[in-house]
Amino acid sequence: MNSAIPPMLYRRLGRTGLEVSAISLGSWATFGECVDDDTTAAVLDLAYARGVNLFDCAETYARGAAEAALGRAFRRLGWPRETFLVSGKVFWGVHGRRPNTWGLSRKHVFEGCDATLRRLGLDYLDLFFCHRYDENVPLVETVRAMSDLVRQGKILHWGTSEWSTFQIREACRIARADGFVPPQVEQVQYNFLTRDKVEGEMRELKADVGIGLAVWSPLAYGLFAGRYDDGEPQNGRLDLRKYAWLREAALGSEEADVLQRVRAVNALAREIGTTPSRMALAWVLRNPDVDTAITGASSPNQLRDTLGALAIVERIDDGLSQRIEVALGRTGGAPERSNAIRELAAPPDVLQQ
Ligand SMILES: NC(=O)c1ccc[n+]([C@@H]2O[C@H](COP(=O)([O-])OP(=O)(O)OC[C@H]3O[C@@H](n4cnc5c(N)ncnc54)[C@H](OP(=O)(O)O)[C@@H]3O)[C@@H](O)[C@H]2O)c1
C-alpha cells in the first residue's frame, strides 16, 4: 500500500463561513473507551498534520469520556484554537433516562452544552448538533435554546442529526418567523449501505435552504475498510458485546448475505489497486453535496490508509460506480436494505453512539 497521503481538500460547510476539511475525524466507539490516550493523541496528531480540521464528538460517546479524552489530547497537542473546529452533540446526556437529563429541552440543551465545554476544556464549540429529534419538546423551545447559545458565544453554529427534512424545514421556518438563528448543518449517515436520504430528500433540502451536509460512518463502521473480511470478525467494534445492537443494525438478520456483498465490494477495491477504505470514502466524497465525511480510526495506521481516499476520488467514474452497484447487488434501482438509521434511534440506555 502506498503510504503517501495527498493534500487535504476543503469545502464550505453549507452556507456558513466555515471551511471544513473534506475528511473529518469522529470519536465514537474509539476515544475514551476502546483507545488509550497515547493512541488518541497519535491519531489526532496525524489527522491535524494531514489537514483534517474538524473533530466531532457527542456527550453520549462513552458517556462523556470521549469528550474528556479529546480534551486531554487537545491540551497535550497544544494546537492554536483558531486552526481547528470542534463539534459536539446534545440529546442522550450522560445520566441515563432521568427526567430533564436528556433530550432537547432548554434545560438539557444549556446544561449539556456547559458540561461538554467543561469536559473538552474549551470556551466554545464551532458546531453543536441536536443528536436526534425530540418529540416531547416543542420545537420552538429547542430552536430558541440553540439560537441563544449562538448569541451567548458558546457555539458558533448549530445543526441537526438524523432529523427528517420536514423537521429541519420546520426549524428553519420557526427561526425565520421568530428571529432566531436557524440550523445550518445536518449530520446524516452515508455509505454504500445507507444512502437514499442523502441522495434523495437531503439533496433537495440542500438546494432549497443551503443546509450543510456532514456525513457519518462512510466506511459503515469499518465494514468497508475490510475490517471484517477474513472469516469471523475479530477485535473490531462489531465484535464487542456492548455493540451487539450495532452489529444487528448494520448486518441485520441477513448477516451472511450482507457480509458477502461487503466482501465483494472490498475485493473490487483491491482489484483496482486501492484499499477498501479508500474506495469507500472516495465514493462518499465524489458526491458534491457532501461537505465533510466524518470517519473514525482506532489507530494512526487506519487513518493513514483512509486519508489516501483523496487521491482516488476522480477514479469513481460511472464505470466503477456501476461495478460497485453490481457487487452490492443494487442493480435495477433496488432500495437500500439498511435499517441502521431507525435502529440508531433506540433508547439512550441501549445506545451509546
Ligand atoms: N450523528 C450520529 O448519529 C452519528 C452516529 C455515528 C457516528 N457519528 C460520527 O461519525 C464518526 C465516524 O463514525 P464511524 O467510526 O462509524 O466511521 P467509519 O469511518 O464508518 O468507521 C470507522 C471505523 O472503521 C475501522 N477502520 C477505519 N479505517 C480502517 C482501516 N484503514 N482499516 C481497517 N479498519 C478501519 C475502525 O474500526 P475499529 O474502531 O473497530 O477498529 C474505525 O473506527 C463517529 O466517530 C462520530 O463522530 C455520528
Short mmCIF file of C-alpha atoms and ligand atoms in Angstrom, two decimals:
data_model
loop_
_atom_site.label_atom_id
_atom_site.label_comp_id
_atom_site.label_asym_id
_atom_site.label_seq_id
_atom_site.Cartn_x
_atom_site.Cartn_y
_atom_site.Cartn_z
CA MET A 1 0.00 0.00 0.00
CA ASN A 2 1.31 3.44 -0.95
CA SER A 3 1.66 5.46 2.24
CA ALA A 4 1.89 8.89 0.53
CA ILE A 5 -1.10 10.98 1.60
CA PRO A 6 -2.40 13.62 -0.84
CA PRO A 7 -3.19 17.18 0.28
CA MET A 8 -6.49 17.79 2.05
CA LEU A 9 -9.43 19.37 0.22
CA TYR A 10 -11.55 21.98 1.96
CA ARG A 11 -15.22 22.64 1.34
CA ARG A 12 -17.55 25.40 2.56
CA LEU A 13 -19.91 23.97 5.17
CA GLY A 14 -23.34 24.74 3.76
CA ARG A 15 -23.91 28.49 3.82
CA THR A 16 -21.76 29.03 6.90
CA GLY A 17 -18.45 30.79 6.50
CA LEU A 18 -16.59 27.72 7.76
CA GLU A 19 -14.05 25.94 5.62
CA VAL A 20 -14.09 22.32 6.62
CA SER A 21 -11.77 19.52 5.60
CA ALA A 22 -13.45 17.03 3.25
CA ILE A 23 -12.43 14.31 5.72
CA SER A 24 -13.06 14.90 9.39
CA LEU A 25 -12.48 12.73 12.42
CA GLY A 26 -15.01 11.42 14.92
CA SER A 27 -14.58 9.90 18.34
CA TRP A 28 -17.42 7.41 18.72
CA ALA A 29 -16.50 3.91 19.94
CA THR A 30 -12.83 4.82 19.92
CA PHE A 31 -11.57 7.65 22.15
CA GLY A 32 -12.26 7.37 25.86
CA GLU A 33 -13.23 3.69 25.67
CA CYS A 34 -11.52 1.47 23.05
CA VAL A 35 -8.37 3.55 22.53
CA ASP A 36 -5.91 4.84 25.15
CA ASP A 37 -4.72 8.43 25.49
CA ASP A 38 -1.40 7.91 23.69
CA THR A 39 -3.13 6.40 20.66
CA THR A 40 -5.80 9.11 20.73
CA ALA A 41 -3.10 11.80 20.64
CA ALA A 42 -1.24 9.96 17.86
CA VAL A 43 -4.38 9.68 15.71
CA LEU A 44 -5.23 13.35 16.24
CA ASP A 45 -1.67 14.42 15.57
CA LEU A 46 -1.65 12.60 12.23
CA ALA A 47 -5.09 13.93 11.30
CA TYR A 48 -4.13 17.52 12.02
CA ALA A 49 -0.79 17.21 10.24
CA ARG A 50 -2.65 15.99 7.16
CA GLY A 51 -5.11 18.87 7.19
CA VAL A 52 -8.12 17.40 8.99
CA ASN A 53 -9.64 20.38 10.78
CA LEU A 54 -12.95 19.12 12.21
CA PHE A 55 -13.11 16.85 15.25
CA ASP A 56 -16.54 15.51 16.07
CA CYS A 57 -17.79 14.33 19.44
CA ALA A 58 -21.00 13.94 21.46
CA GLU A 59 -21.96 13.96 25.12
CA THR A 60 -23.16 10.38 24.84
CA TYR A 61 -19.93 8.91 23.44
CA ALA A 62 -18.63 6.72 26.25
CA ARG A 63 -20.90 8.82 28.49
CA GLY A 64 -18.70 11.89 28.36
CA ALA A 65 -15.39 10.01 28.39
CA ALA A 66 -14.81 10.60 24.67
CA GLU A 67 -15.11 14.37 25.16
CA ALA A 68 -12.77 14.19 28.15
CA ALA A 69 -10.24 12.17 26.11
CA LEU A 70 -10.42 14.66 23.25
CA GLY A 71 -9.93 17.50 25.73
CA ARG A 72 -6.79 15.85 27.15
CA ALA A 73 -5.47 15.35 23.61
CA PHE A 74 -6.13 18.98 22.65
CA ARG A 75 -4.21 20.17 25.71
CA ARG A 76 -1.35 17.76 25.03
CA LEU A 77 -1.08 18.72 21.36
CA GLY A 78 -1.44 22.46 22.02
CA TRP A 79 -2.84 23.50 18.63
CA PRO A 80 -3.93 27.14 18.29
CA ARG A 81 -7.71 27.16 18.75
CA GLU A 82 -8.12 29.17 15.53
CA THR A 83 -6.78 26.27 13.47
CA PHE A 84 -9.34 23.59 14.21
CA LEU A 85 -13.08 23.06 14.54
CA VAL A 86 -14.86 21.04 17.21
CA SER A 87 -18.40 19.77 17.05
CA GLY A 88 -20.50 18.43 19.90
CA LYS A 89 -23.92 16.82 20.03
CA VAL A 90 -26.65 17.01 22.62
CA PHE A 91 -29.55 14.64 23.23
CA TRP A 92 -28.80 11.46 25.21
CA GLY A 93 -26.95 13.08 28.09
CA VAL A 94 -24.67 11.10 30.40
CA HIS A 95 -27.05 10.16 33.21
CA GLY A 96 -29.37 7.68 31.51
CA ARG A 97 -33.07 8.29 31.24
CA ARG A 98 -33.85 10.54 34.19
CA PRO A 99 -36.25 13.45 33.76
CA ASN A 100 -34.54 16.53 32.27
CA THR A 101 -31.12 14.88 31.87
CA TRP A 102 -31.57 14.13 28.18
CA GLY A 103 -33.50 15.39 25.17
CA LEU A 104 -33.78 18.86 23.67
CA SER A 105 -35.43 20.89 26.41
CA ARG A 106 -33.91 24.30 27.07
CA LYS A 107 -32.62 22.90 30.37
CA HIS A 108 -30.78 19.94 28.89
CA VAL A 109 -29.52 21.85 25.85
CA PHE A 110 -27.98 24.53 28.12
CA GLU A 111 -26.65 22.11 30.75
CA GLY A 112 -25.45 19.65 28.11
CA CYS A 113 -23.53 22.38 26.30
CA ASP A 114 -21.86 23.60 29.50
CA ALA A 115 -20.88 20.06 30.51
CA THR A 116 -19.47 19.36 27.05
CA LEU A 117 -17.37 22.54 27.13
CA ARG A 118 -16.09 21.60 30.60
CA ARG A 119 -15.09 18.09 29.54
CA LEU A 120 -13.42 19.34 26.38
CA GLY A 121 -11.74 22.23 28.22
CA LEU A 122 -12.89 24.66 25.51
CA ASP A 123 -14.57 28.08 25.64
CA TYR A 124 -16.81 27.46 22.66
CA LEU A 125 -17.87 24.84 20.10
CA ASP A 126 -17.76 25.58 16.39
CA LEU A 127 -20.77 23.36 15.77
CA PHE A 128 -23.40 21.97 18.10
CA PHE A 129 -25.83 19.33 16.85
CA CYS A 130 -29.18 18.14 18.14
CA HIS A 131 -28.24 14.45 18.02
CA ARG A 132 -31.84 13.33 17.31
CA TYR A 133 -35.27 14.97 17.12
CA ASP A 134 -37.13 15.24 20.43
CA GLU A 135 -40.84 14.51 20.01
CA ASN A 136 -41.50 15.53 23.63
CA VAL A 137 -40.30 19.13 23.48
CA PRO A 138 -41.88 21.94 21.46
CA LEU A 139 -39.61 22.61 18.52
CA VAL A 140 -39.70 26.35 19.19
CA GLU A 141 -38.10 25.74 22.64
CA THR A 142 -35.20 23.86 21.07
CA VAL A 143 -34.70 26.38 18.26
CA ARG A 144 -34.73 29.24 20.76
CA ALA A 145 -32.26 27.45 23.07
CA MET A 146 -29.80 26.69 20.27
CA SER A 147 -30.16 30.22 18.94
CA ASP A 148 -29.48 31.63 22.43
CA LEU A 149 -26.31 29.52 22.71
CA VAL A 150 -25.11 31.10 19.47
CA ARG A 151 -25.87 34.56 20.83
CA GLN A 152 -24.07 33.76 24.08
CA GLY A 153 -20.99 32.78 22.05
CA LYS A 154 -20.90 29.23 23.45
CA ILE A 155 -21.43 27.79 19.98
CA LEU A 156 -20.83 29.35 16.58
CA HIS A 157 -23.36 27.36 14.52
CA TRP A 158 -25.95 24.73 15.24
CA GLY A 159 -27.26 21.78 13.33
CA THR A 160 -29.35 18.65 13.46
CA SER A 161 -28.61 14.95 13.16
CA GLU A 162 -30.93 12.41 11.57
CA TRP A 163 -33.82 14.81 11.56
CA SER A 164 -36.32 14.41 8.75
CA THR A 165 -36.23 17.10 6.10
CA PHE A 166 -39.70 18.14 7.27
CA GLN A 167 -38.37 18.70 10.81
CA ILE A 168 -35.41 20.71 9.51
CA ARG A 169 -37.65 22.85 7.32
CA GLU A 170 -39.92 23.49 10.30
CA ALA A 171 -36.95 24.57 12.44
CA CYS A 172 -35.85 26.96 9.67
CA ARG A 173 -39.38 28.32 9.35
CA ILE A 174 -39.67 28.96 13.11
CA ALA A 175 -36.27 30.63 13.17
CA ARG A 176 -37.20 32.89 10.26
CA ALA A 177 -40.56 33.80 11.76
CA ASP A 178 -39.29 34.48 15.29
CA GLY A 179 -35.88 35.96 14.54
CA PHE A 180 -33.85 33.00 15.86
CA VAL A 181 -30.66 31.58 14.37
CA PRO A 182 -31.61 28.66 12.07
CA PRO A 183 -29.90 25.25 11.89
CA GLN A 184 -27.22 25.21 9.23
CA VAL A 185 -25.90 21.65 9.03
CA GLU A 186 -27.39 18.16 9.10
CA GLN A 187 -25.29 15.20 10.25
CA VAL A 188 -26.52 12.11 8.46
CA GLN A 189 -25.30 8.60 7.76
CA TYR A 190 -23.97 8.00 4.24
CA ASN A 191 -22.17 4.97 2.89
CA PHE A 192 -22.66 2.15 0.38
CA LEU A 193 -25.42 0.63 2.51
CA THR A 194 -27.25 3.72 3.75
CA ARG A 195 -27.60 6.40 1.09
CA ASP A 196 -31.16 7.06 -0.01
CA LYS A 197 -31.75 10.05 2.29
CA VAL A 198 -28.58 11.88 1.20
CA GLU A 199 -29.15 11.15 -2.46
CA GLY A 200 -32.87 11.95 -2.30
CA GLU A 201 -34.60 14.37 0.06
CA MET A 202 -31.41 15.93 1.51
CA ARG A 203 -30.33 16.93 -1.96
CA GLU A 204 -33.50 18.92 -2.43
CA LEU A 205 -33.20 20.50 1.02
CA LYS A 206 -29.61 21.46 0.35
CA ALA A 207 -30.61 23.18 -2.87
CA ASP A 208 -33.56 24.95 -1.17
CA VAL A 209 -32.16 26.17 2.14
CA GLY A 210 -28.42 25.58 1.68
CA ILE A 211 -28.13 23.20 4.59
CA GLY A 212 -24.59 21.85 5.03
CA LEU A 213 -24.02 18.09 4.98
CA ALA A 214 -21.65 16.37 7.37
CA VAL A 215 -21.98 12.65 6.73
CA TRP A 216 -21.04 9.93 9.20
CA SER A 217 -19.80 6.32 9.09
CA PRO A 218 -18.56 6.49 5.49
CA LEU A 219 -16.96 3.06 5.99
CA ALA A 220 -20.12 1.64 7.60
CA TYR A 221 -18.33 1.22 10.96
CA GLY A 222 -15.37 -0.50 9.31
CA LEU A 223 -17.27 -2.99 7.14
CA PHE A 224 -15.95 -1.22 4.04
CA ALA A 225 -12.47 -0.94 5.47
CA GLY A 226 -12.03 -4.68 5.07
CA ARG A 227 -12.19 -4.93 8.86
CA TYR A 228 -14.48 -7.97 8.67
CA ASP A 229 -13.26 -9.65 5.51
CA ASP A 230 -11.36 -12.63 6.84
CA GLY A 231 -13.72 -15.15 8.29
CA GLU A 232 -15.26 -14.20 11.60
CA PRO A 233 -14.78 -10.56 12.55
CA GLN A 234 -12.06 -10.04 15.13
CA ASN A 235 -11.43 -7.18 17.52
CA GLY A 236 -13.45 -4.62 15.62
CA ARG A 237 -16.29 -2.81 17.36
CA LEU A 238 -18.89 -5.10 15.79
CA ASP A 239 -17.33 -7.93 17.84
CA LEU A 240 -17.77 -6.14 21.14
CA ARG A 241 -20.59 -7.28 23.32
CA LYS A 242 -21.64 -3.76 24.18
CA TYR A 243 -22.03 -3.04 20.45
CA ALA A 244 -24.17 -6.11 19.72
CA TRP A 245 -27.02 -3.69 18.91
CA LEU A 246 -24.81 -2.06 16.27
CA ARG A 247 -23.98 -5.38 14.66
CA GLU A 248 -27.69 -6.07 14.45
CA ALA A 249 -28.34 -2.61 12.97
CA ALA A 250 -25.51 -2.92 10.45
CA LEU A 251 -25.98 -6.51 9.37
CA GLY A 252 -29.49 -7.44 10.40
CA SER A 253 -30.83 -10.94 10.07
CA GLU A 254 -29.16 -11.41 6.68
CA GLU A 255 -25.69 -11.12 8.14
CA ALA A 256 -24.04 -13.68 5.87
CA ASP A 257 -25.56 -12.14 2.77
CA VAL A 258 -24.57 -8.59 3.71
CA LEU A 259 -21.04 -9.66 4.60
CA GLN A 260 -20.76 -11.44 1.27
CA ARG A 261 -21.68 -8.25 -0.57
CA VAL A 262 -19.37 -6.17 1.61
CA ARG A 263 -16.52 -8.55 0.79
CA ALA A 264 -17.34 -8.36 -2.94
CA VAL A 265 -17.03 -4.55 -2.83
CA ASN A 266 -13.80 -4.75 -0.84
CA ALA A 267 -12.41 -7.27 -3.33
CA LEU A 268 -13.22 -4.85 -6.16
CA ALA A 269 -11.22 -2.13 -4.38
CA ARG A 270 -8.19 -4.42 -4.21
CA GLU A 271 -8.67 -5.42 -7.83
CA ILE A 272 -8.41 -1.80 -8.97
CA GLY A 273 -5.25 -1.38 -6.91
CA THR A 274 -6.51 0.56 -3.92
CA THR A 275 -7.69 -0.34 -0.41
CA PRO A 276 -11.33 -0.89 0.64
CA SER A 277 -11.43 2.13 2.96
CA ARG A 278 -10.05 4.42 0.27
CA MET A 279 -12.57 3.34 -2.33
CA ALA A 280 -15.46 3.59 0.16
CA LEU A 281 -14.51 7.07 1.32
CA ALA A 282 -13.72 8.28 -2.21
CA TRP A 283 -17.20 7.09 -3.27
CA VAL A 284 -18.73 9.24 -0.49
CA LEU A 285 -16.59 12.26 -1.37
CA ARG A 286 -17.44 12.05 -5.07
CA ASN A 287 -20.89 13.33 -4.13
CA PRO A 288 -20.66 17.15 -4.38
CA ASP A 289 -23.43 17.56 -1.79
CA VAL A 290 -21.16 16.14 0.91
CA ASP A 291 -19.29 18.93 2.68
CA THR A 292 -17.36 16.66 5.01
CA ALA A 293 -17.25 12.93 5.72
CA ILE A 294 -16.67 12.08 9.38
CA THR A 295 -14.64 8.92 9.62
CA GLY A 296 -13.23 7.11 12.64
CA ALA A 297 -9.92 5.42 13.35
CA SER A 298 -8.66 3.36 16.24
CA SER A 299 -5.02 3.67 15.12
CA PRO A 300 -2.82 6.03 13.10
CA ASN A 301 -2.32 3.26 10.51
CA GLN A 302 -6.04 3.04 9.87
CA LEU A 303 -6.28 6.78 9.40
CA ARG A 304 -3.19 6.87 7.17
CA ASP A 305 -4.85 4.32 4.94
CA THR A 306 -8.22 6.06 4.85
CA LEU A 307 -6.80 9.53 4.10
CA GLY A 308 -5.46 8.11 0.84
CA ALA A 309 -9.05 8.30 -0.45
CA LEU A 310 -8.40 11.86 -1.50
CA ALA A 311 -6.15 10.65 -4.30
CA ILE A 312 -8.77 8.45 -5.94
CA VAL A 313 -11.98 10.48 -5.82
CA GLU A 314 -11.67 11.14 -9.56
CA ARG A 315 -11.46 7.40 -10.23
CA ILE A 316 -15.03 6.87 -9.04
CA ASP A 317 -16.47 7.32 -12.53
CA ASP A 318 -19.68 5.86 -13.96
CA GLY A 319 -17.99 2.61 -14.93
CA LEU A 320 -16.60 1.95 -11.45
CA SER A 321 -19.81 3.12 -9.77
CA GLN A 322 -21.71 0.58 -11.84
CA ARG A 323 -19.34 -2.20 -10.84
CA ILE A 324 -19.81 -1.21 -7.19
CA GLU A 325 -23.59 -1.40 -7.62
CA VAL A 326 -23.27 -4.89 -9.05
CA ALA A 327 -21.05 -6.00 -6.15
CA LEU A 328 -23.60 -4.55 -3.74
CA GLY A 329 -26.43 -6.33 -5.51
CA ARG A 330 -28.13 -2.99 -6.05
CA THR A 331 -28.74 -3.11 -9.77
CA GLY A 332 -32.20 -2.20 -11.01
CA GLY A 333 -32.61 0.66 -8.50
CA ALA A 334 -33.23 -1.64 -5.53
CA PRO A 335 -33.70 0.34 -2.31
CA GLU A 336 -31.13 0.17 0.47
CA ARG A 337 -31.61 -2.70 2.90
CA SER A 338 -30.01 -0.98 5.83
CA ASN A 339 -32.24 -0.15 8.76
CA ALA A 340 -29.39 1.48 10.59
CA ILE A 341 -30.95 4.91 10.99
CA ARG A 342 -34.09 3.57 12.58
CA GLU A 343 -32.12 1.26 14.83
CA LEU A 344 -29.78 4.03 15.87
CA ALA A 345 -32.75 5.93 17.24
CA ALA A 346 -33.02 3.33 20.02
CA PRO A 347 -33.45 4.48 23.65
CA PRO A 348 -30.42 6.02 25.36
CA ASP A 349 -29.80 3.19 27.75
CA VAL A 350 -29.44 0.80 24.85
CA LEU A 351 -27.38 3.11 22.77
CA GLN A 352 -24.09 4.91 23.09
CA GLN A 353 -23.42 6.09 19.52
N1 LIG B 1 -24.67 11.77 14.22
C1 LIG B 1 -24.74 10.49 14.51
O1 LIG B 1 -25.79 9.97 14.89
C2 LIG B 1 -23.50 9.67 14.40
C3 LIG B 1 -23.58 8.26 14.52
C4 LIG B 1 -22.41 7.53 14.40
C5 LIG B 1 -21.20 8.18 14.15
N2 LIG B 1 -21.15 9.55 14.09
C6 LIG B 1 -19.87 10.27 13.93
O2 LIG B 1 -19.19 9.73 12.81
C7 LIG B 1 -17.89 9.31 13.23
C8 LIG B 1 -17.41 8.20 12.38
O3 LIG B 1 -18.24 7.04 12.54
P1 LIG B 1 -17.58 5.62 12.35
O4 LIG B 1 -16.48 5.48 13.34
O5 LIG B 1 -18.66 4.61 12.30
O6 LIG B 1 -16.93 5.83 10.89
P2 LIG B 1 -16.39 4.82 9.81
O7 LIG B 1 -15.36 5.61 9.09
O8 LIG B 1 -17.51 4.25 9.04
O9 LIG B 1 -15.73 3.62 10.62
C9 LIG B 1 -14.53 3.84 11.33
C10 LIG B 1 -14.03 2.52 11.87
O10 LIG B 1 -13.69 1.66 10.79
C11 LIG B 1 -12.49 0.95 11.12
N3 LIG B 1 -11.44 1.41 10.21
C12 LIG B 1 -11.24 2.70 9.77
N4 LIG B 1 -10.23 2.75 8.91
C13 LIG B 1 -9.77 1.48 8.79
C14 LIG B 1 -8.73 0.89 8.03
N5 LIG B 1 -7.99 1.64 7.23
N6 LIG B 1 -8.54 -0.43 8.15
C15 LIG B 1 -9.32 -1.19 8.98
N7 LIG B 1 -10.32 -0.69 9.72
C16 LIG B 1 -10.54 0.64 9.62
C17 LIG B 1 -12.20 1.27 12.57
O11 LIG B 1 -12.92 0.33 13.35
P3 LIG B 1 -12.44 -0.14 14.79
O12 LIG B 1 -12.52 1.08 15.67
O13 LIG B 1 -13.42 -1.19 15.14
O14 LIG B 1 -11.03 -0.60 14.64
C18 LIG B 1 -12.77 2.67 12.68
O15 LIG B 1 -13.01 3.06 13.99
C19 LIG B 1 -18.07 8.95 14.70
O16 LIG B 1 -16.86 8.91 15.41
C20 LIG B 1 -18.97 10.07 15.14
O17 LIG B 1 -18.20 11.24 15.38
C21 LIG B 1 -22.28 10.29 14.19
#
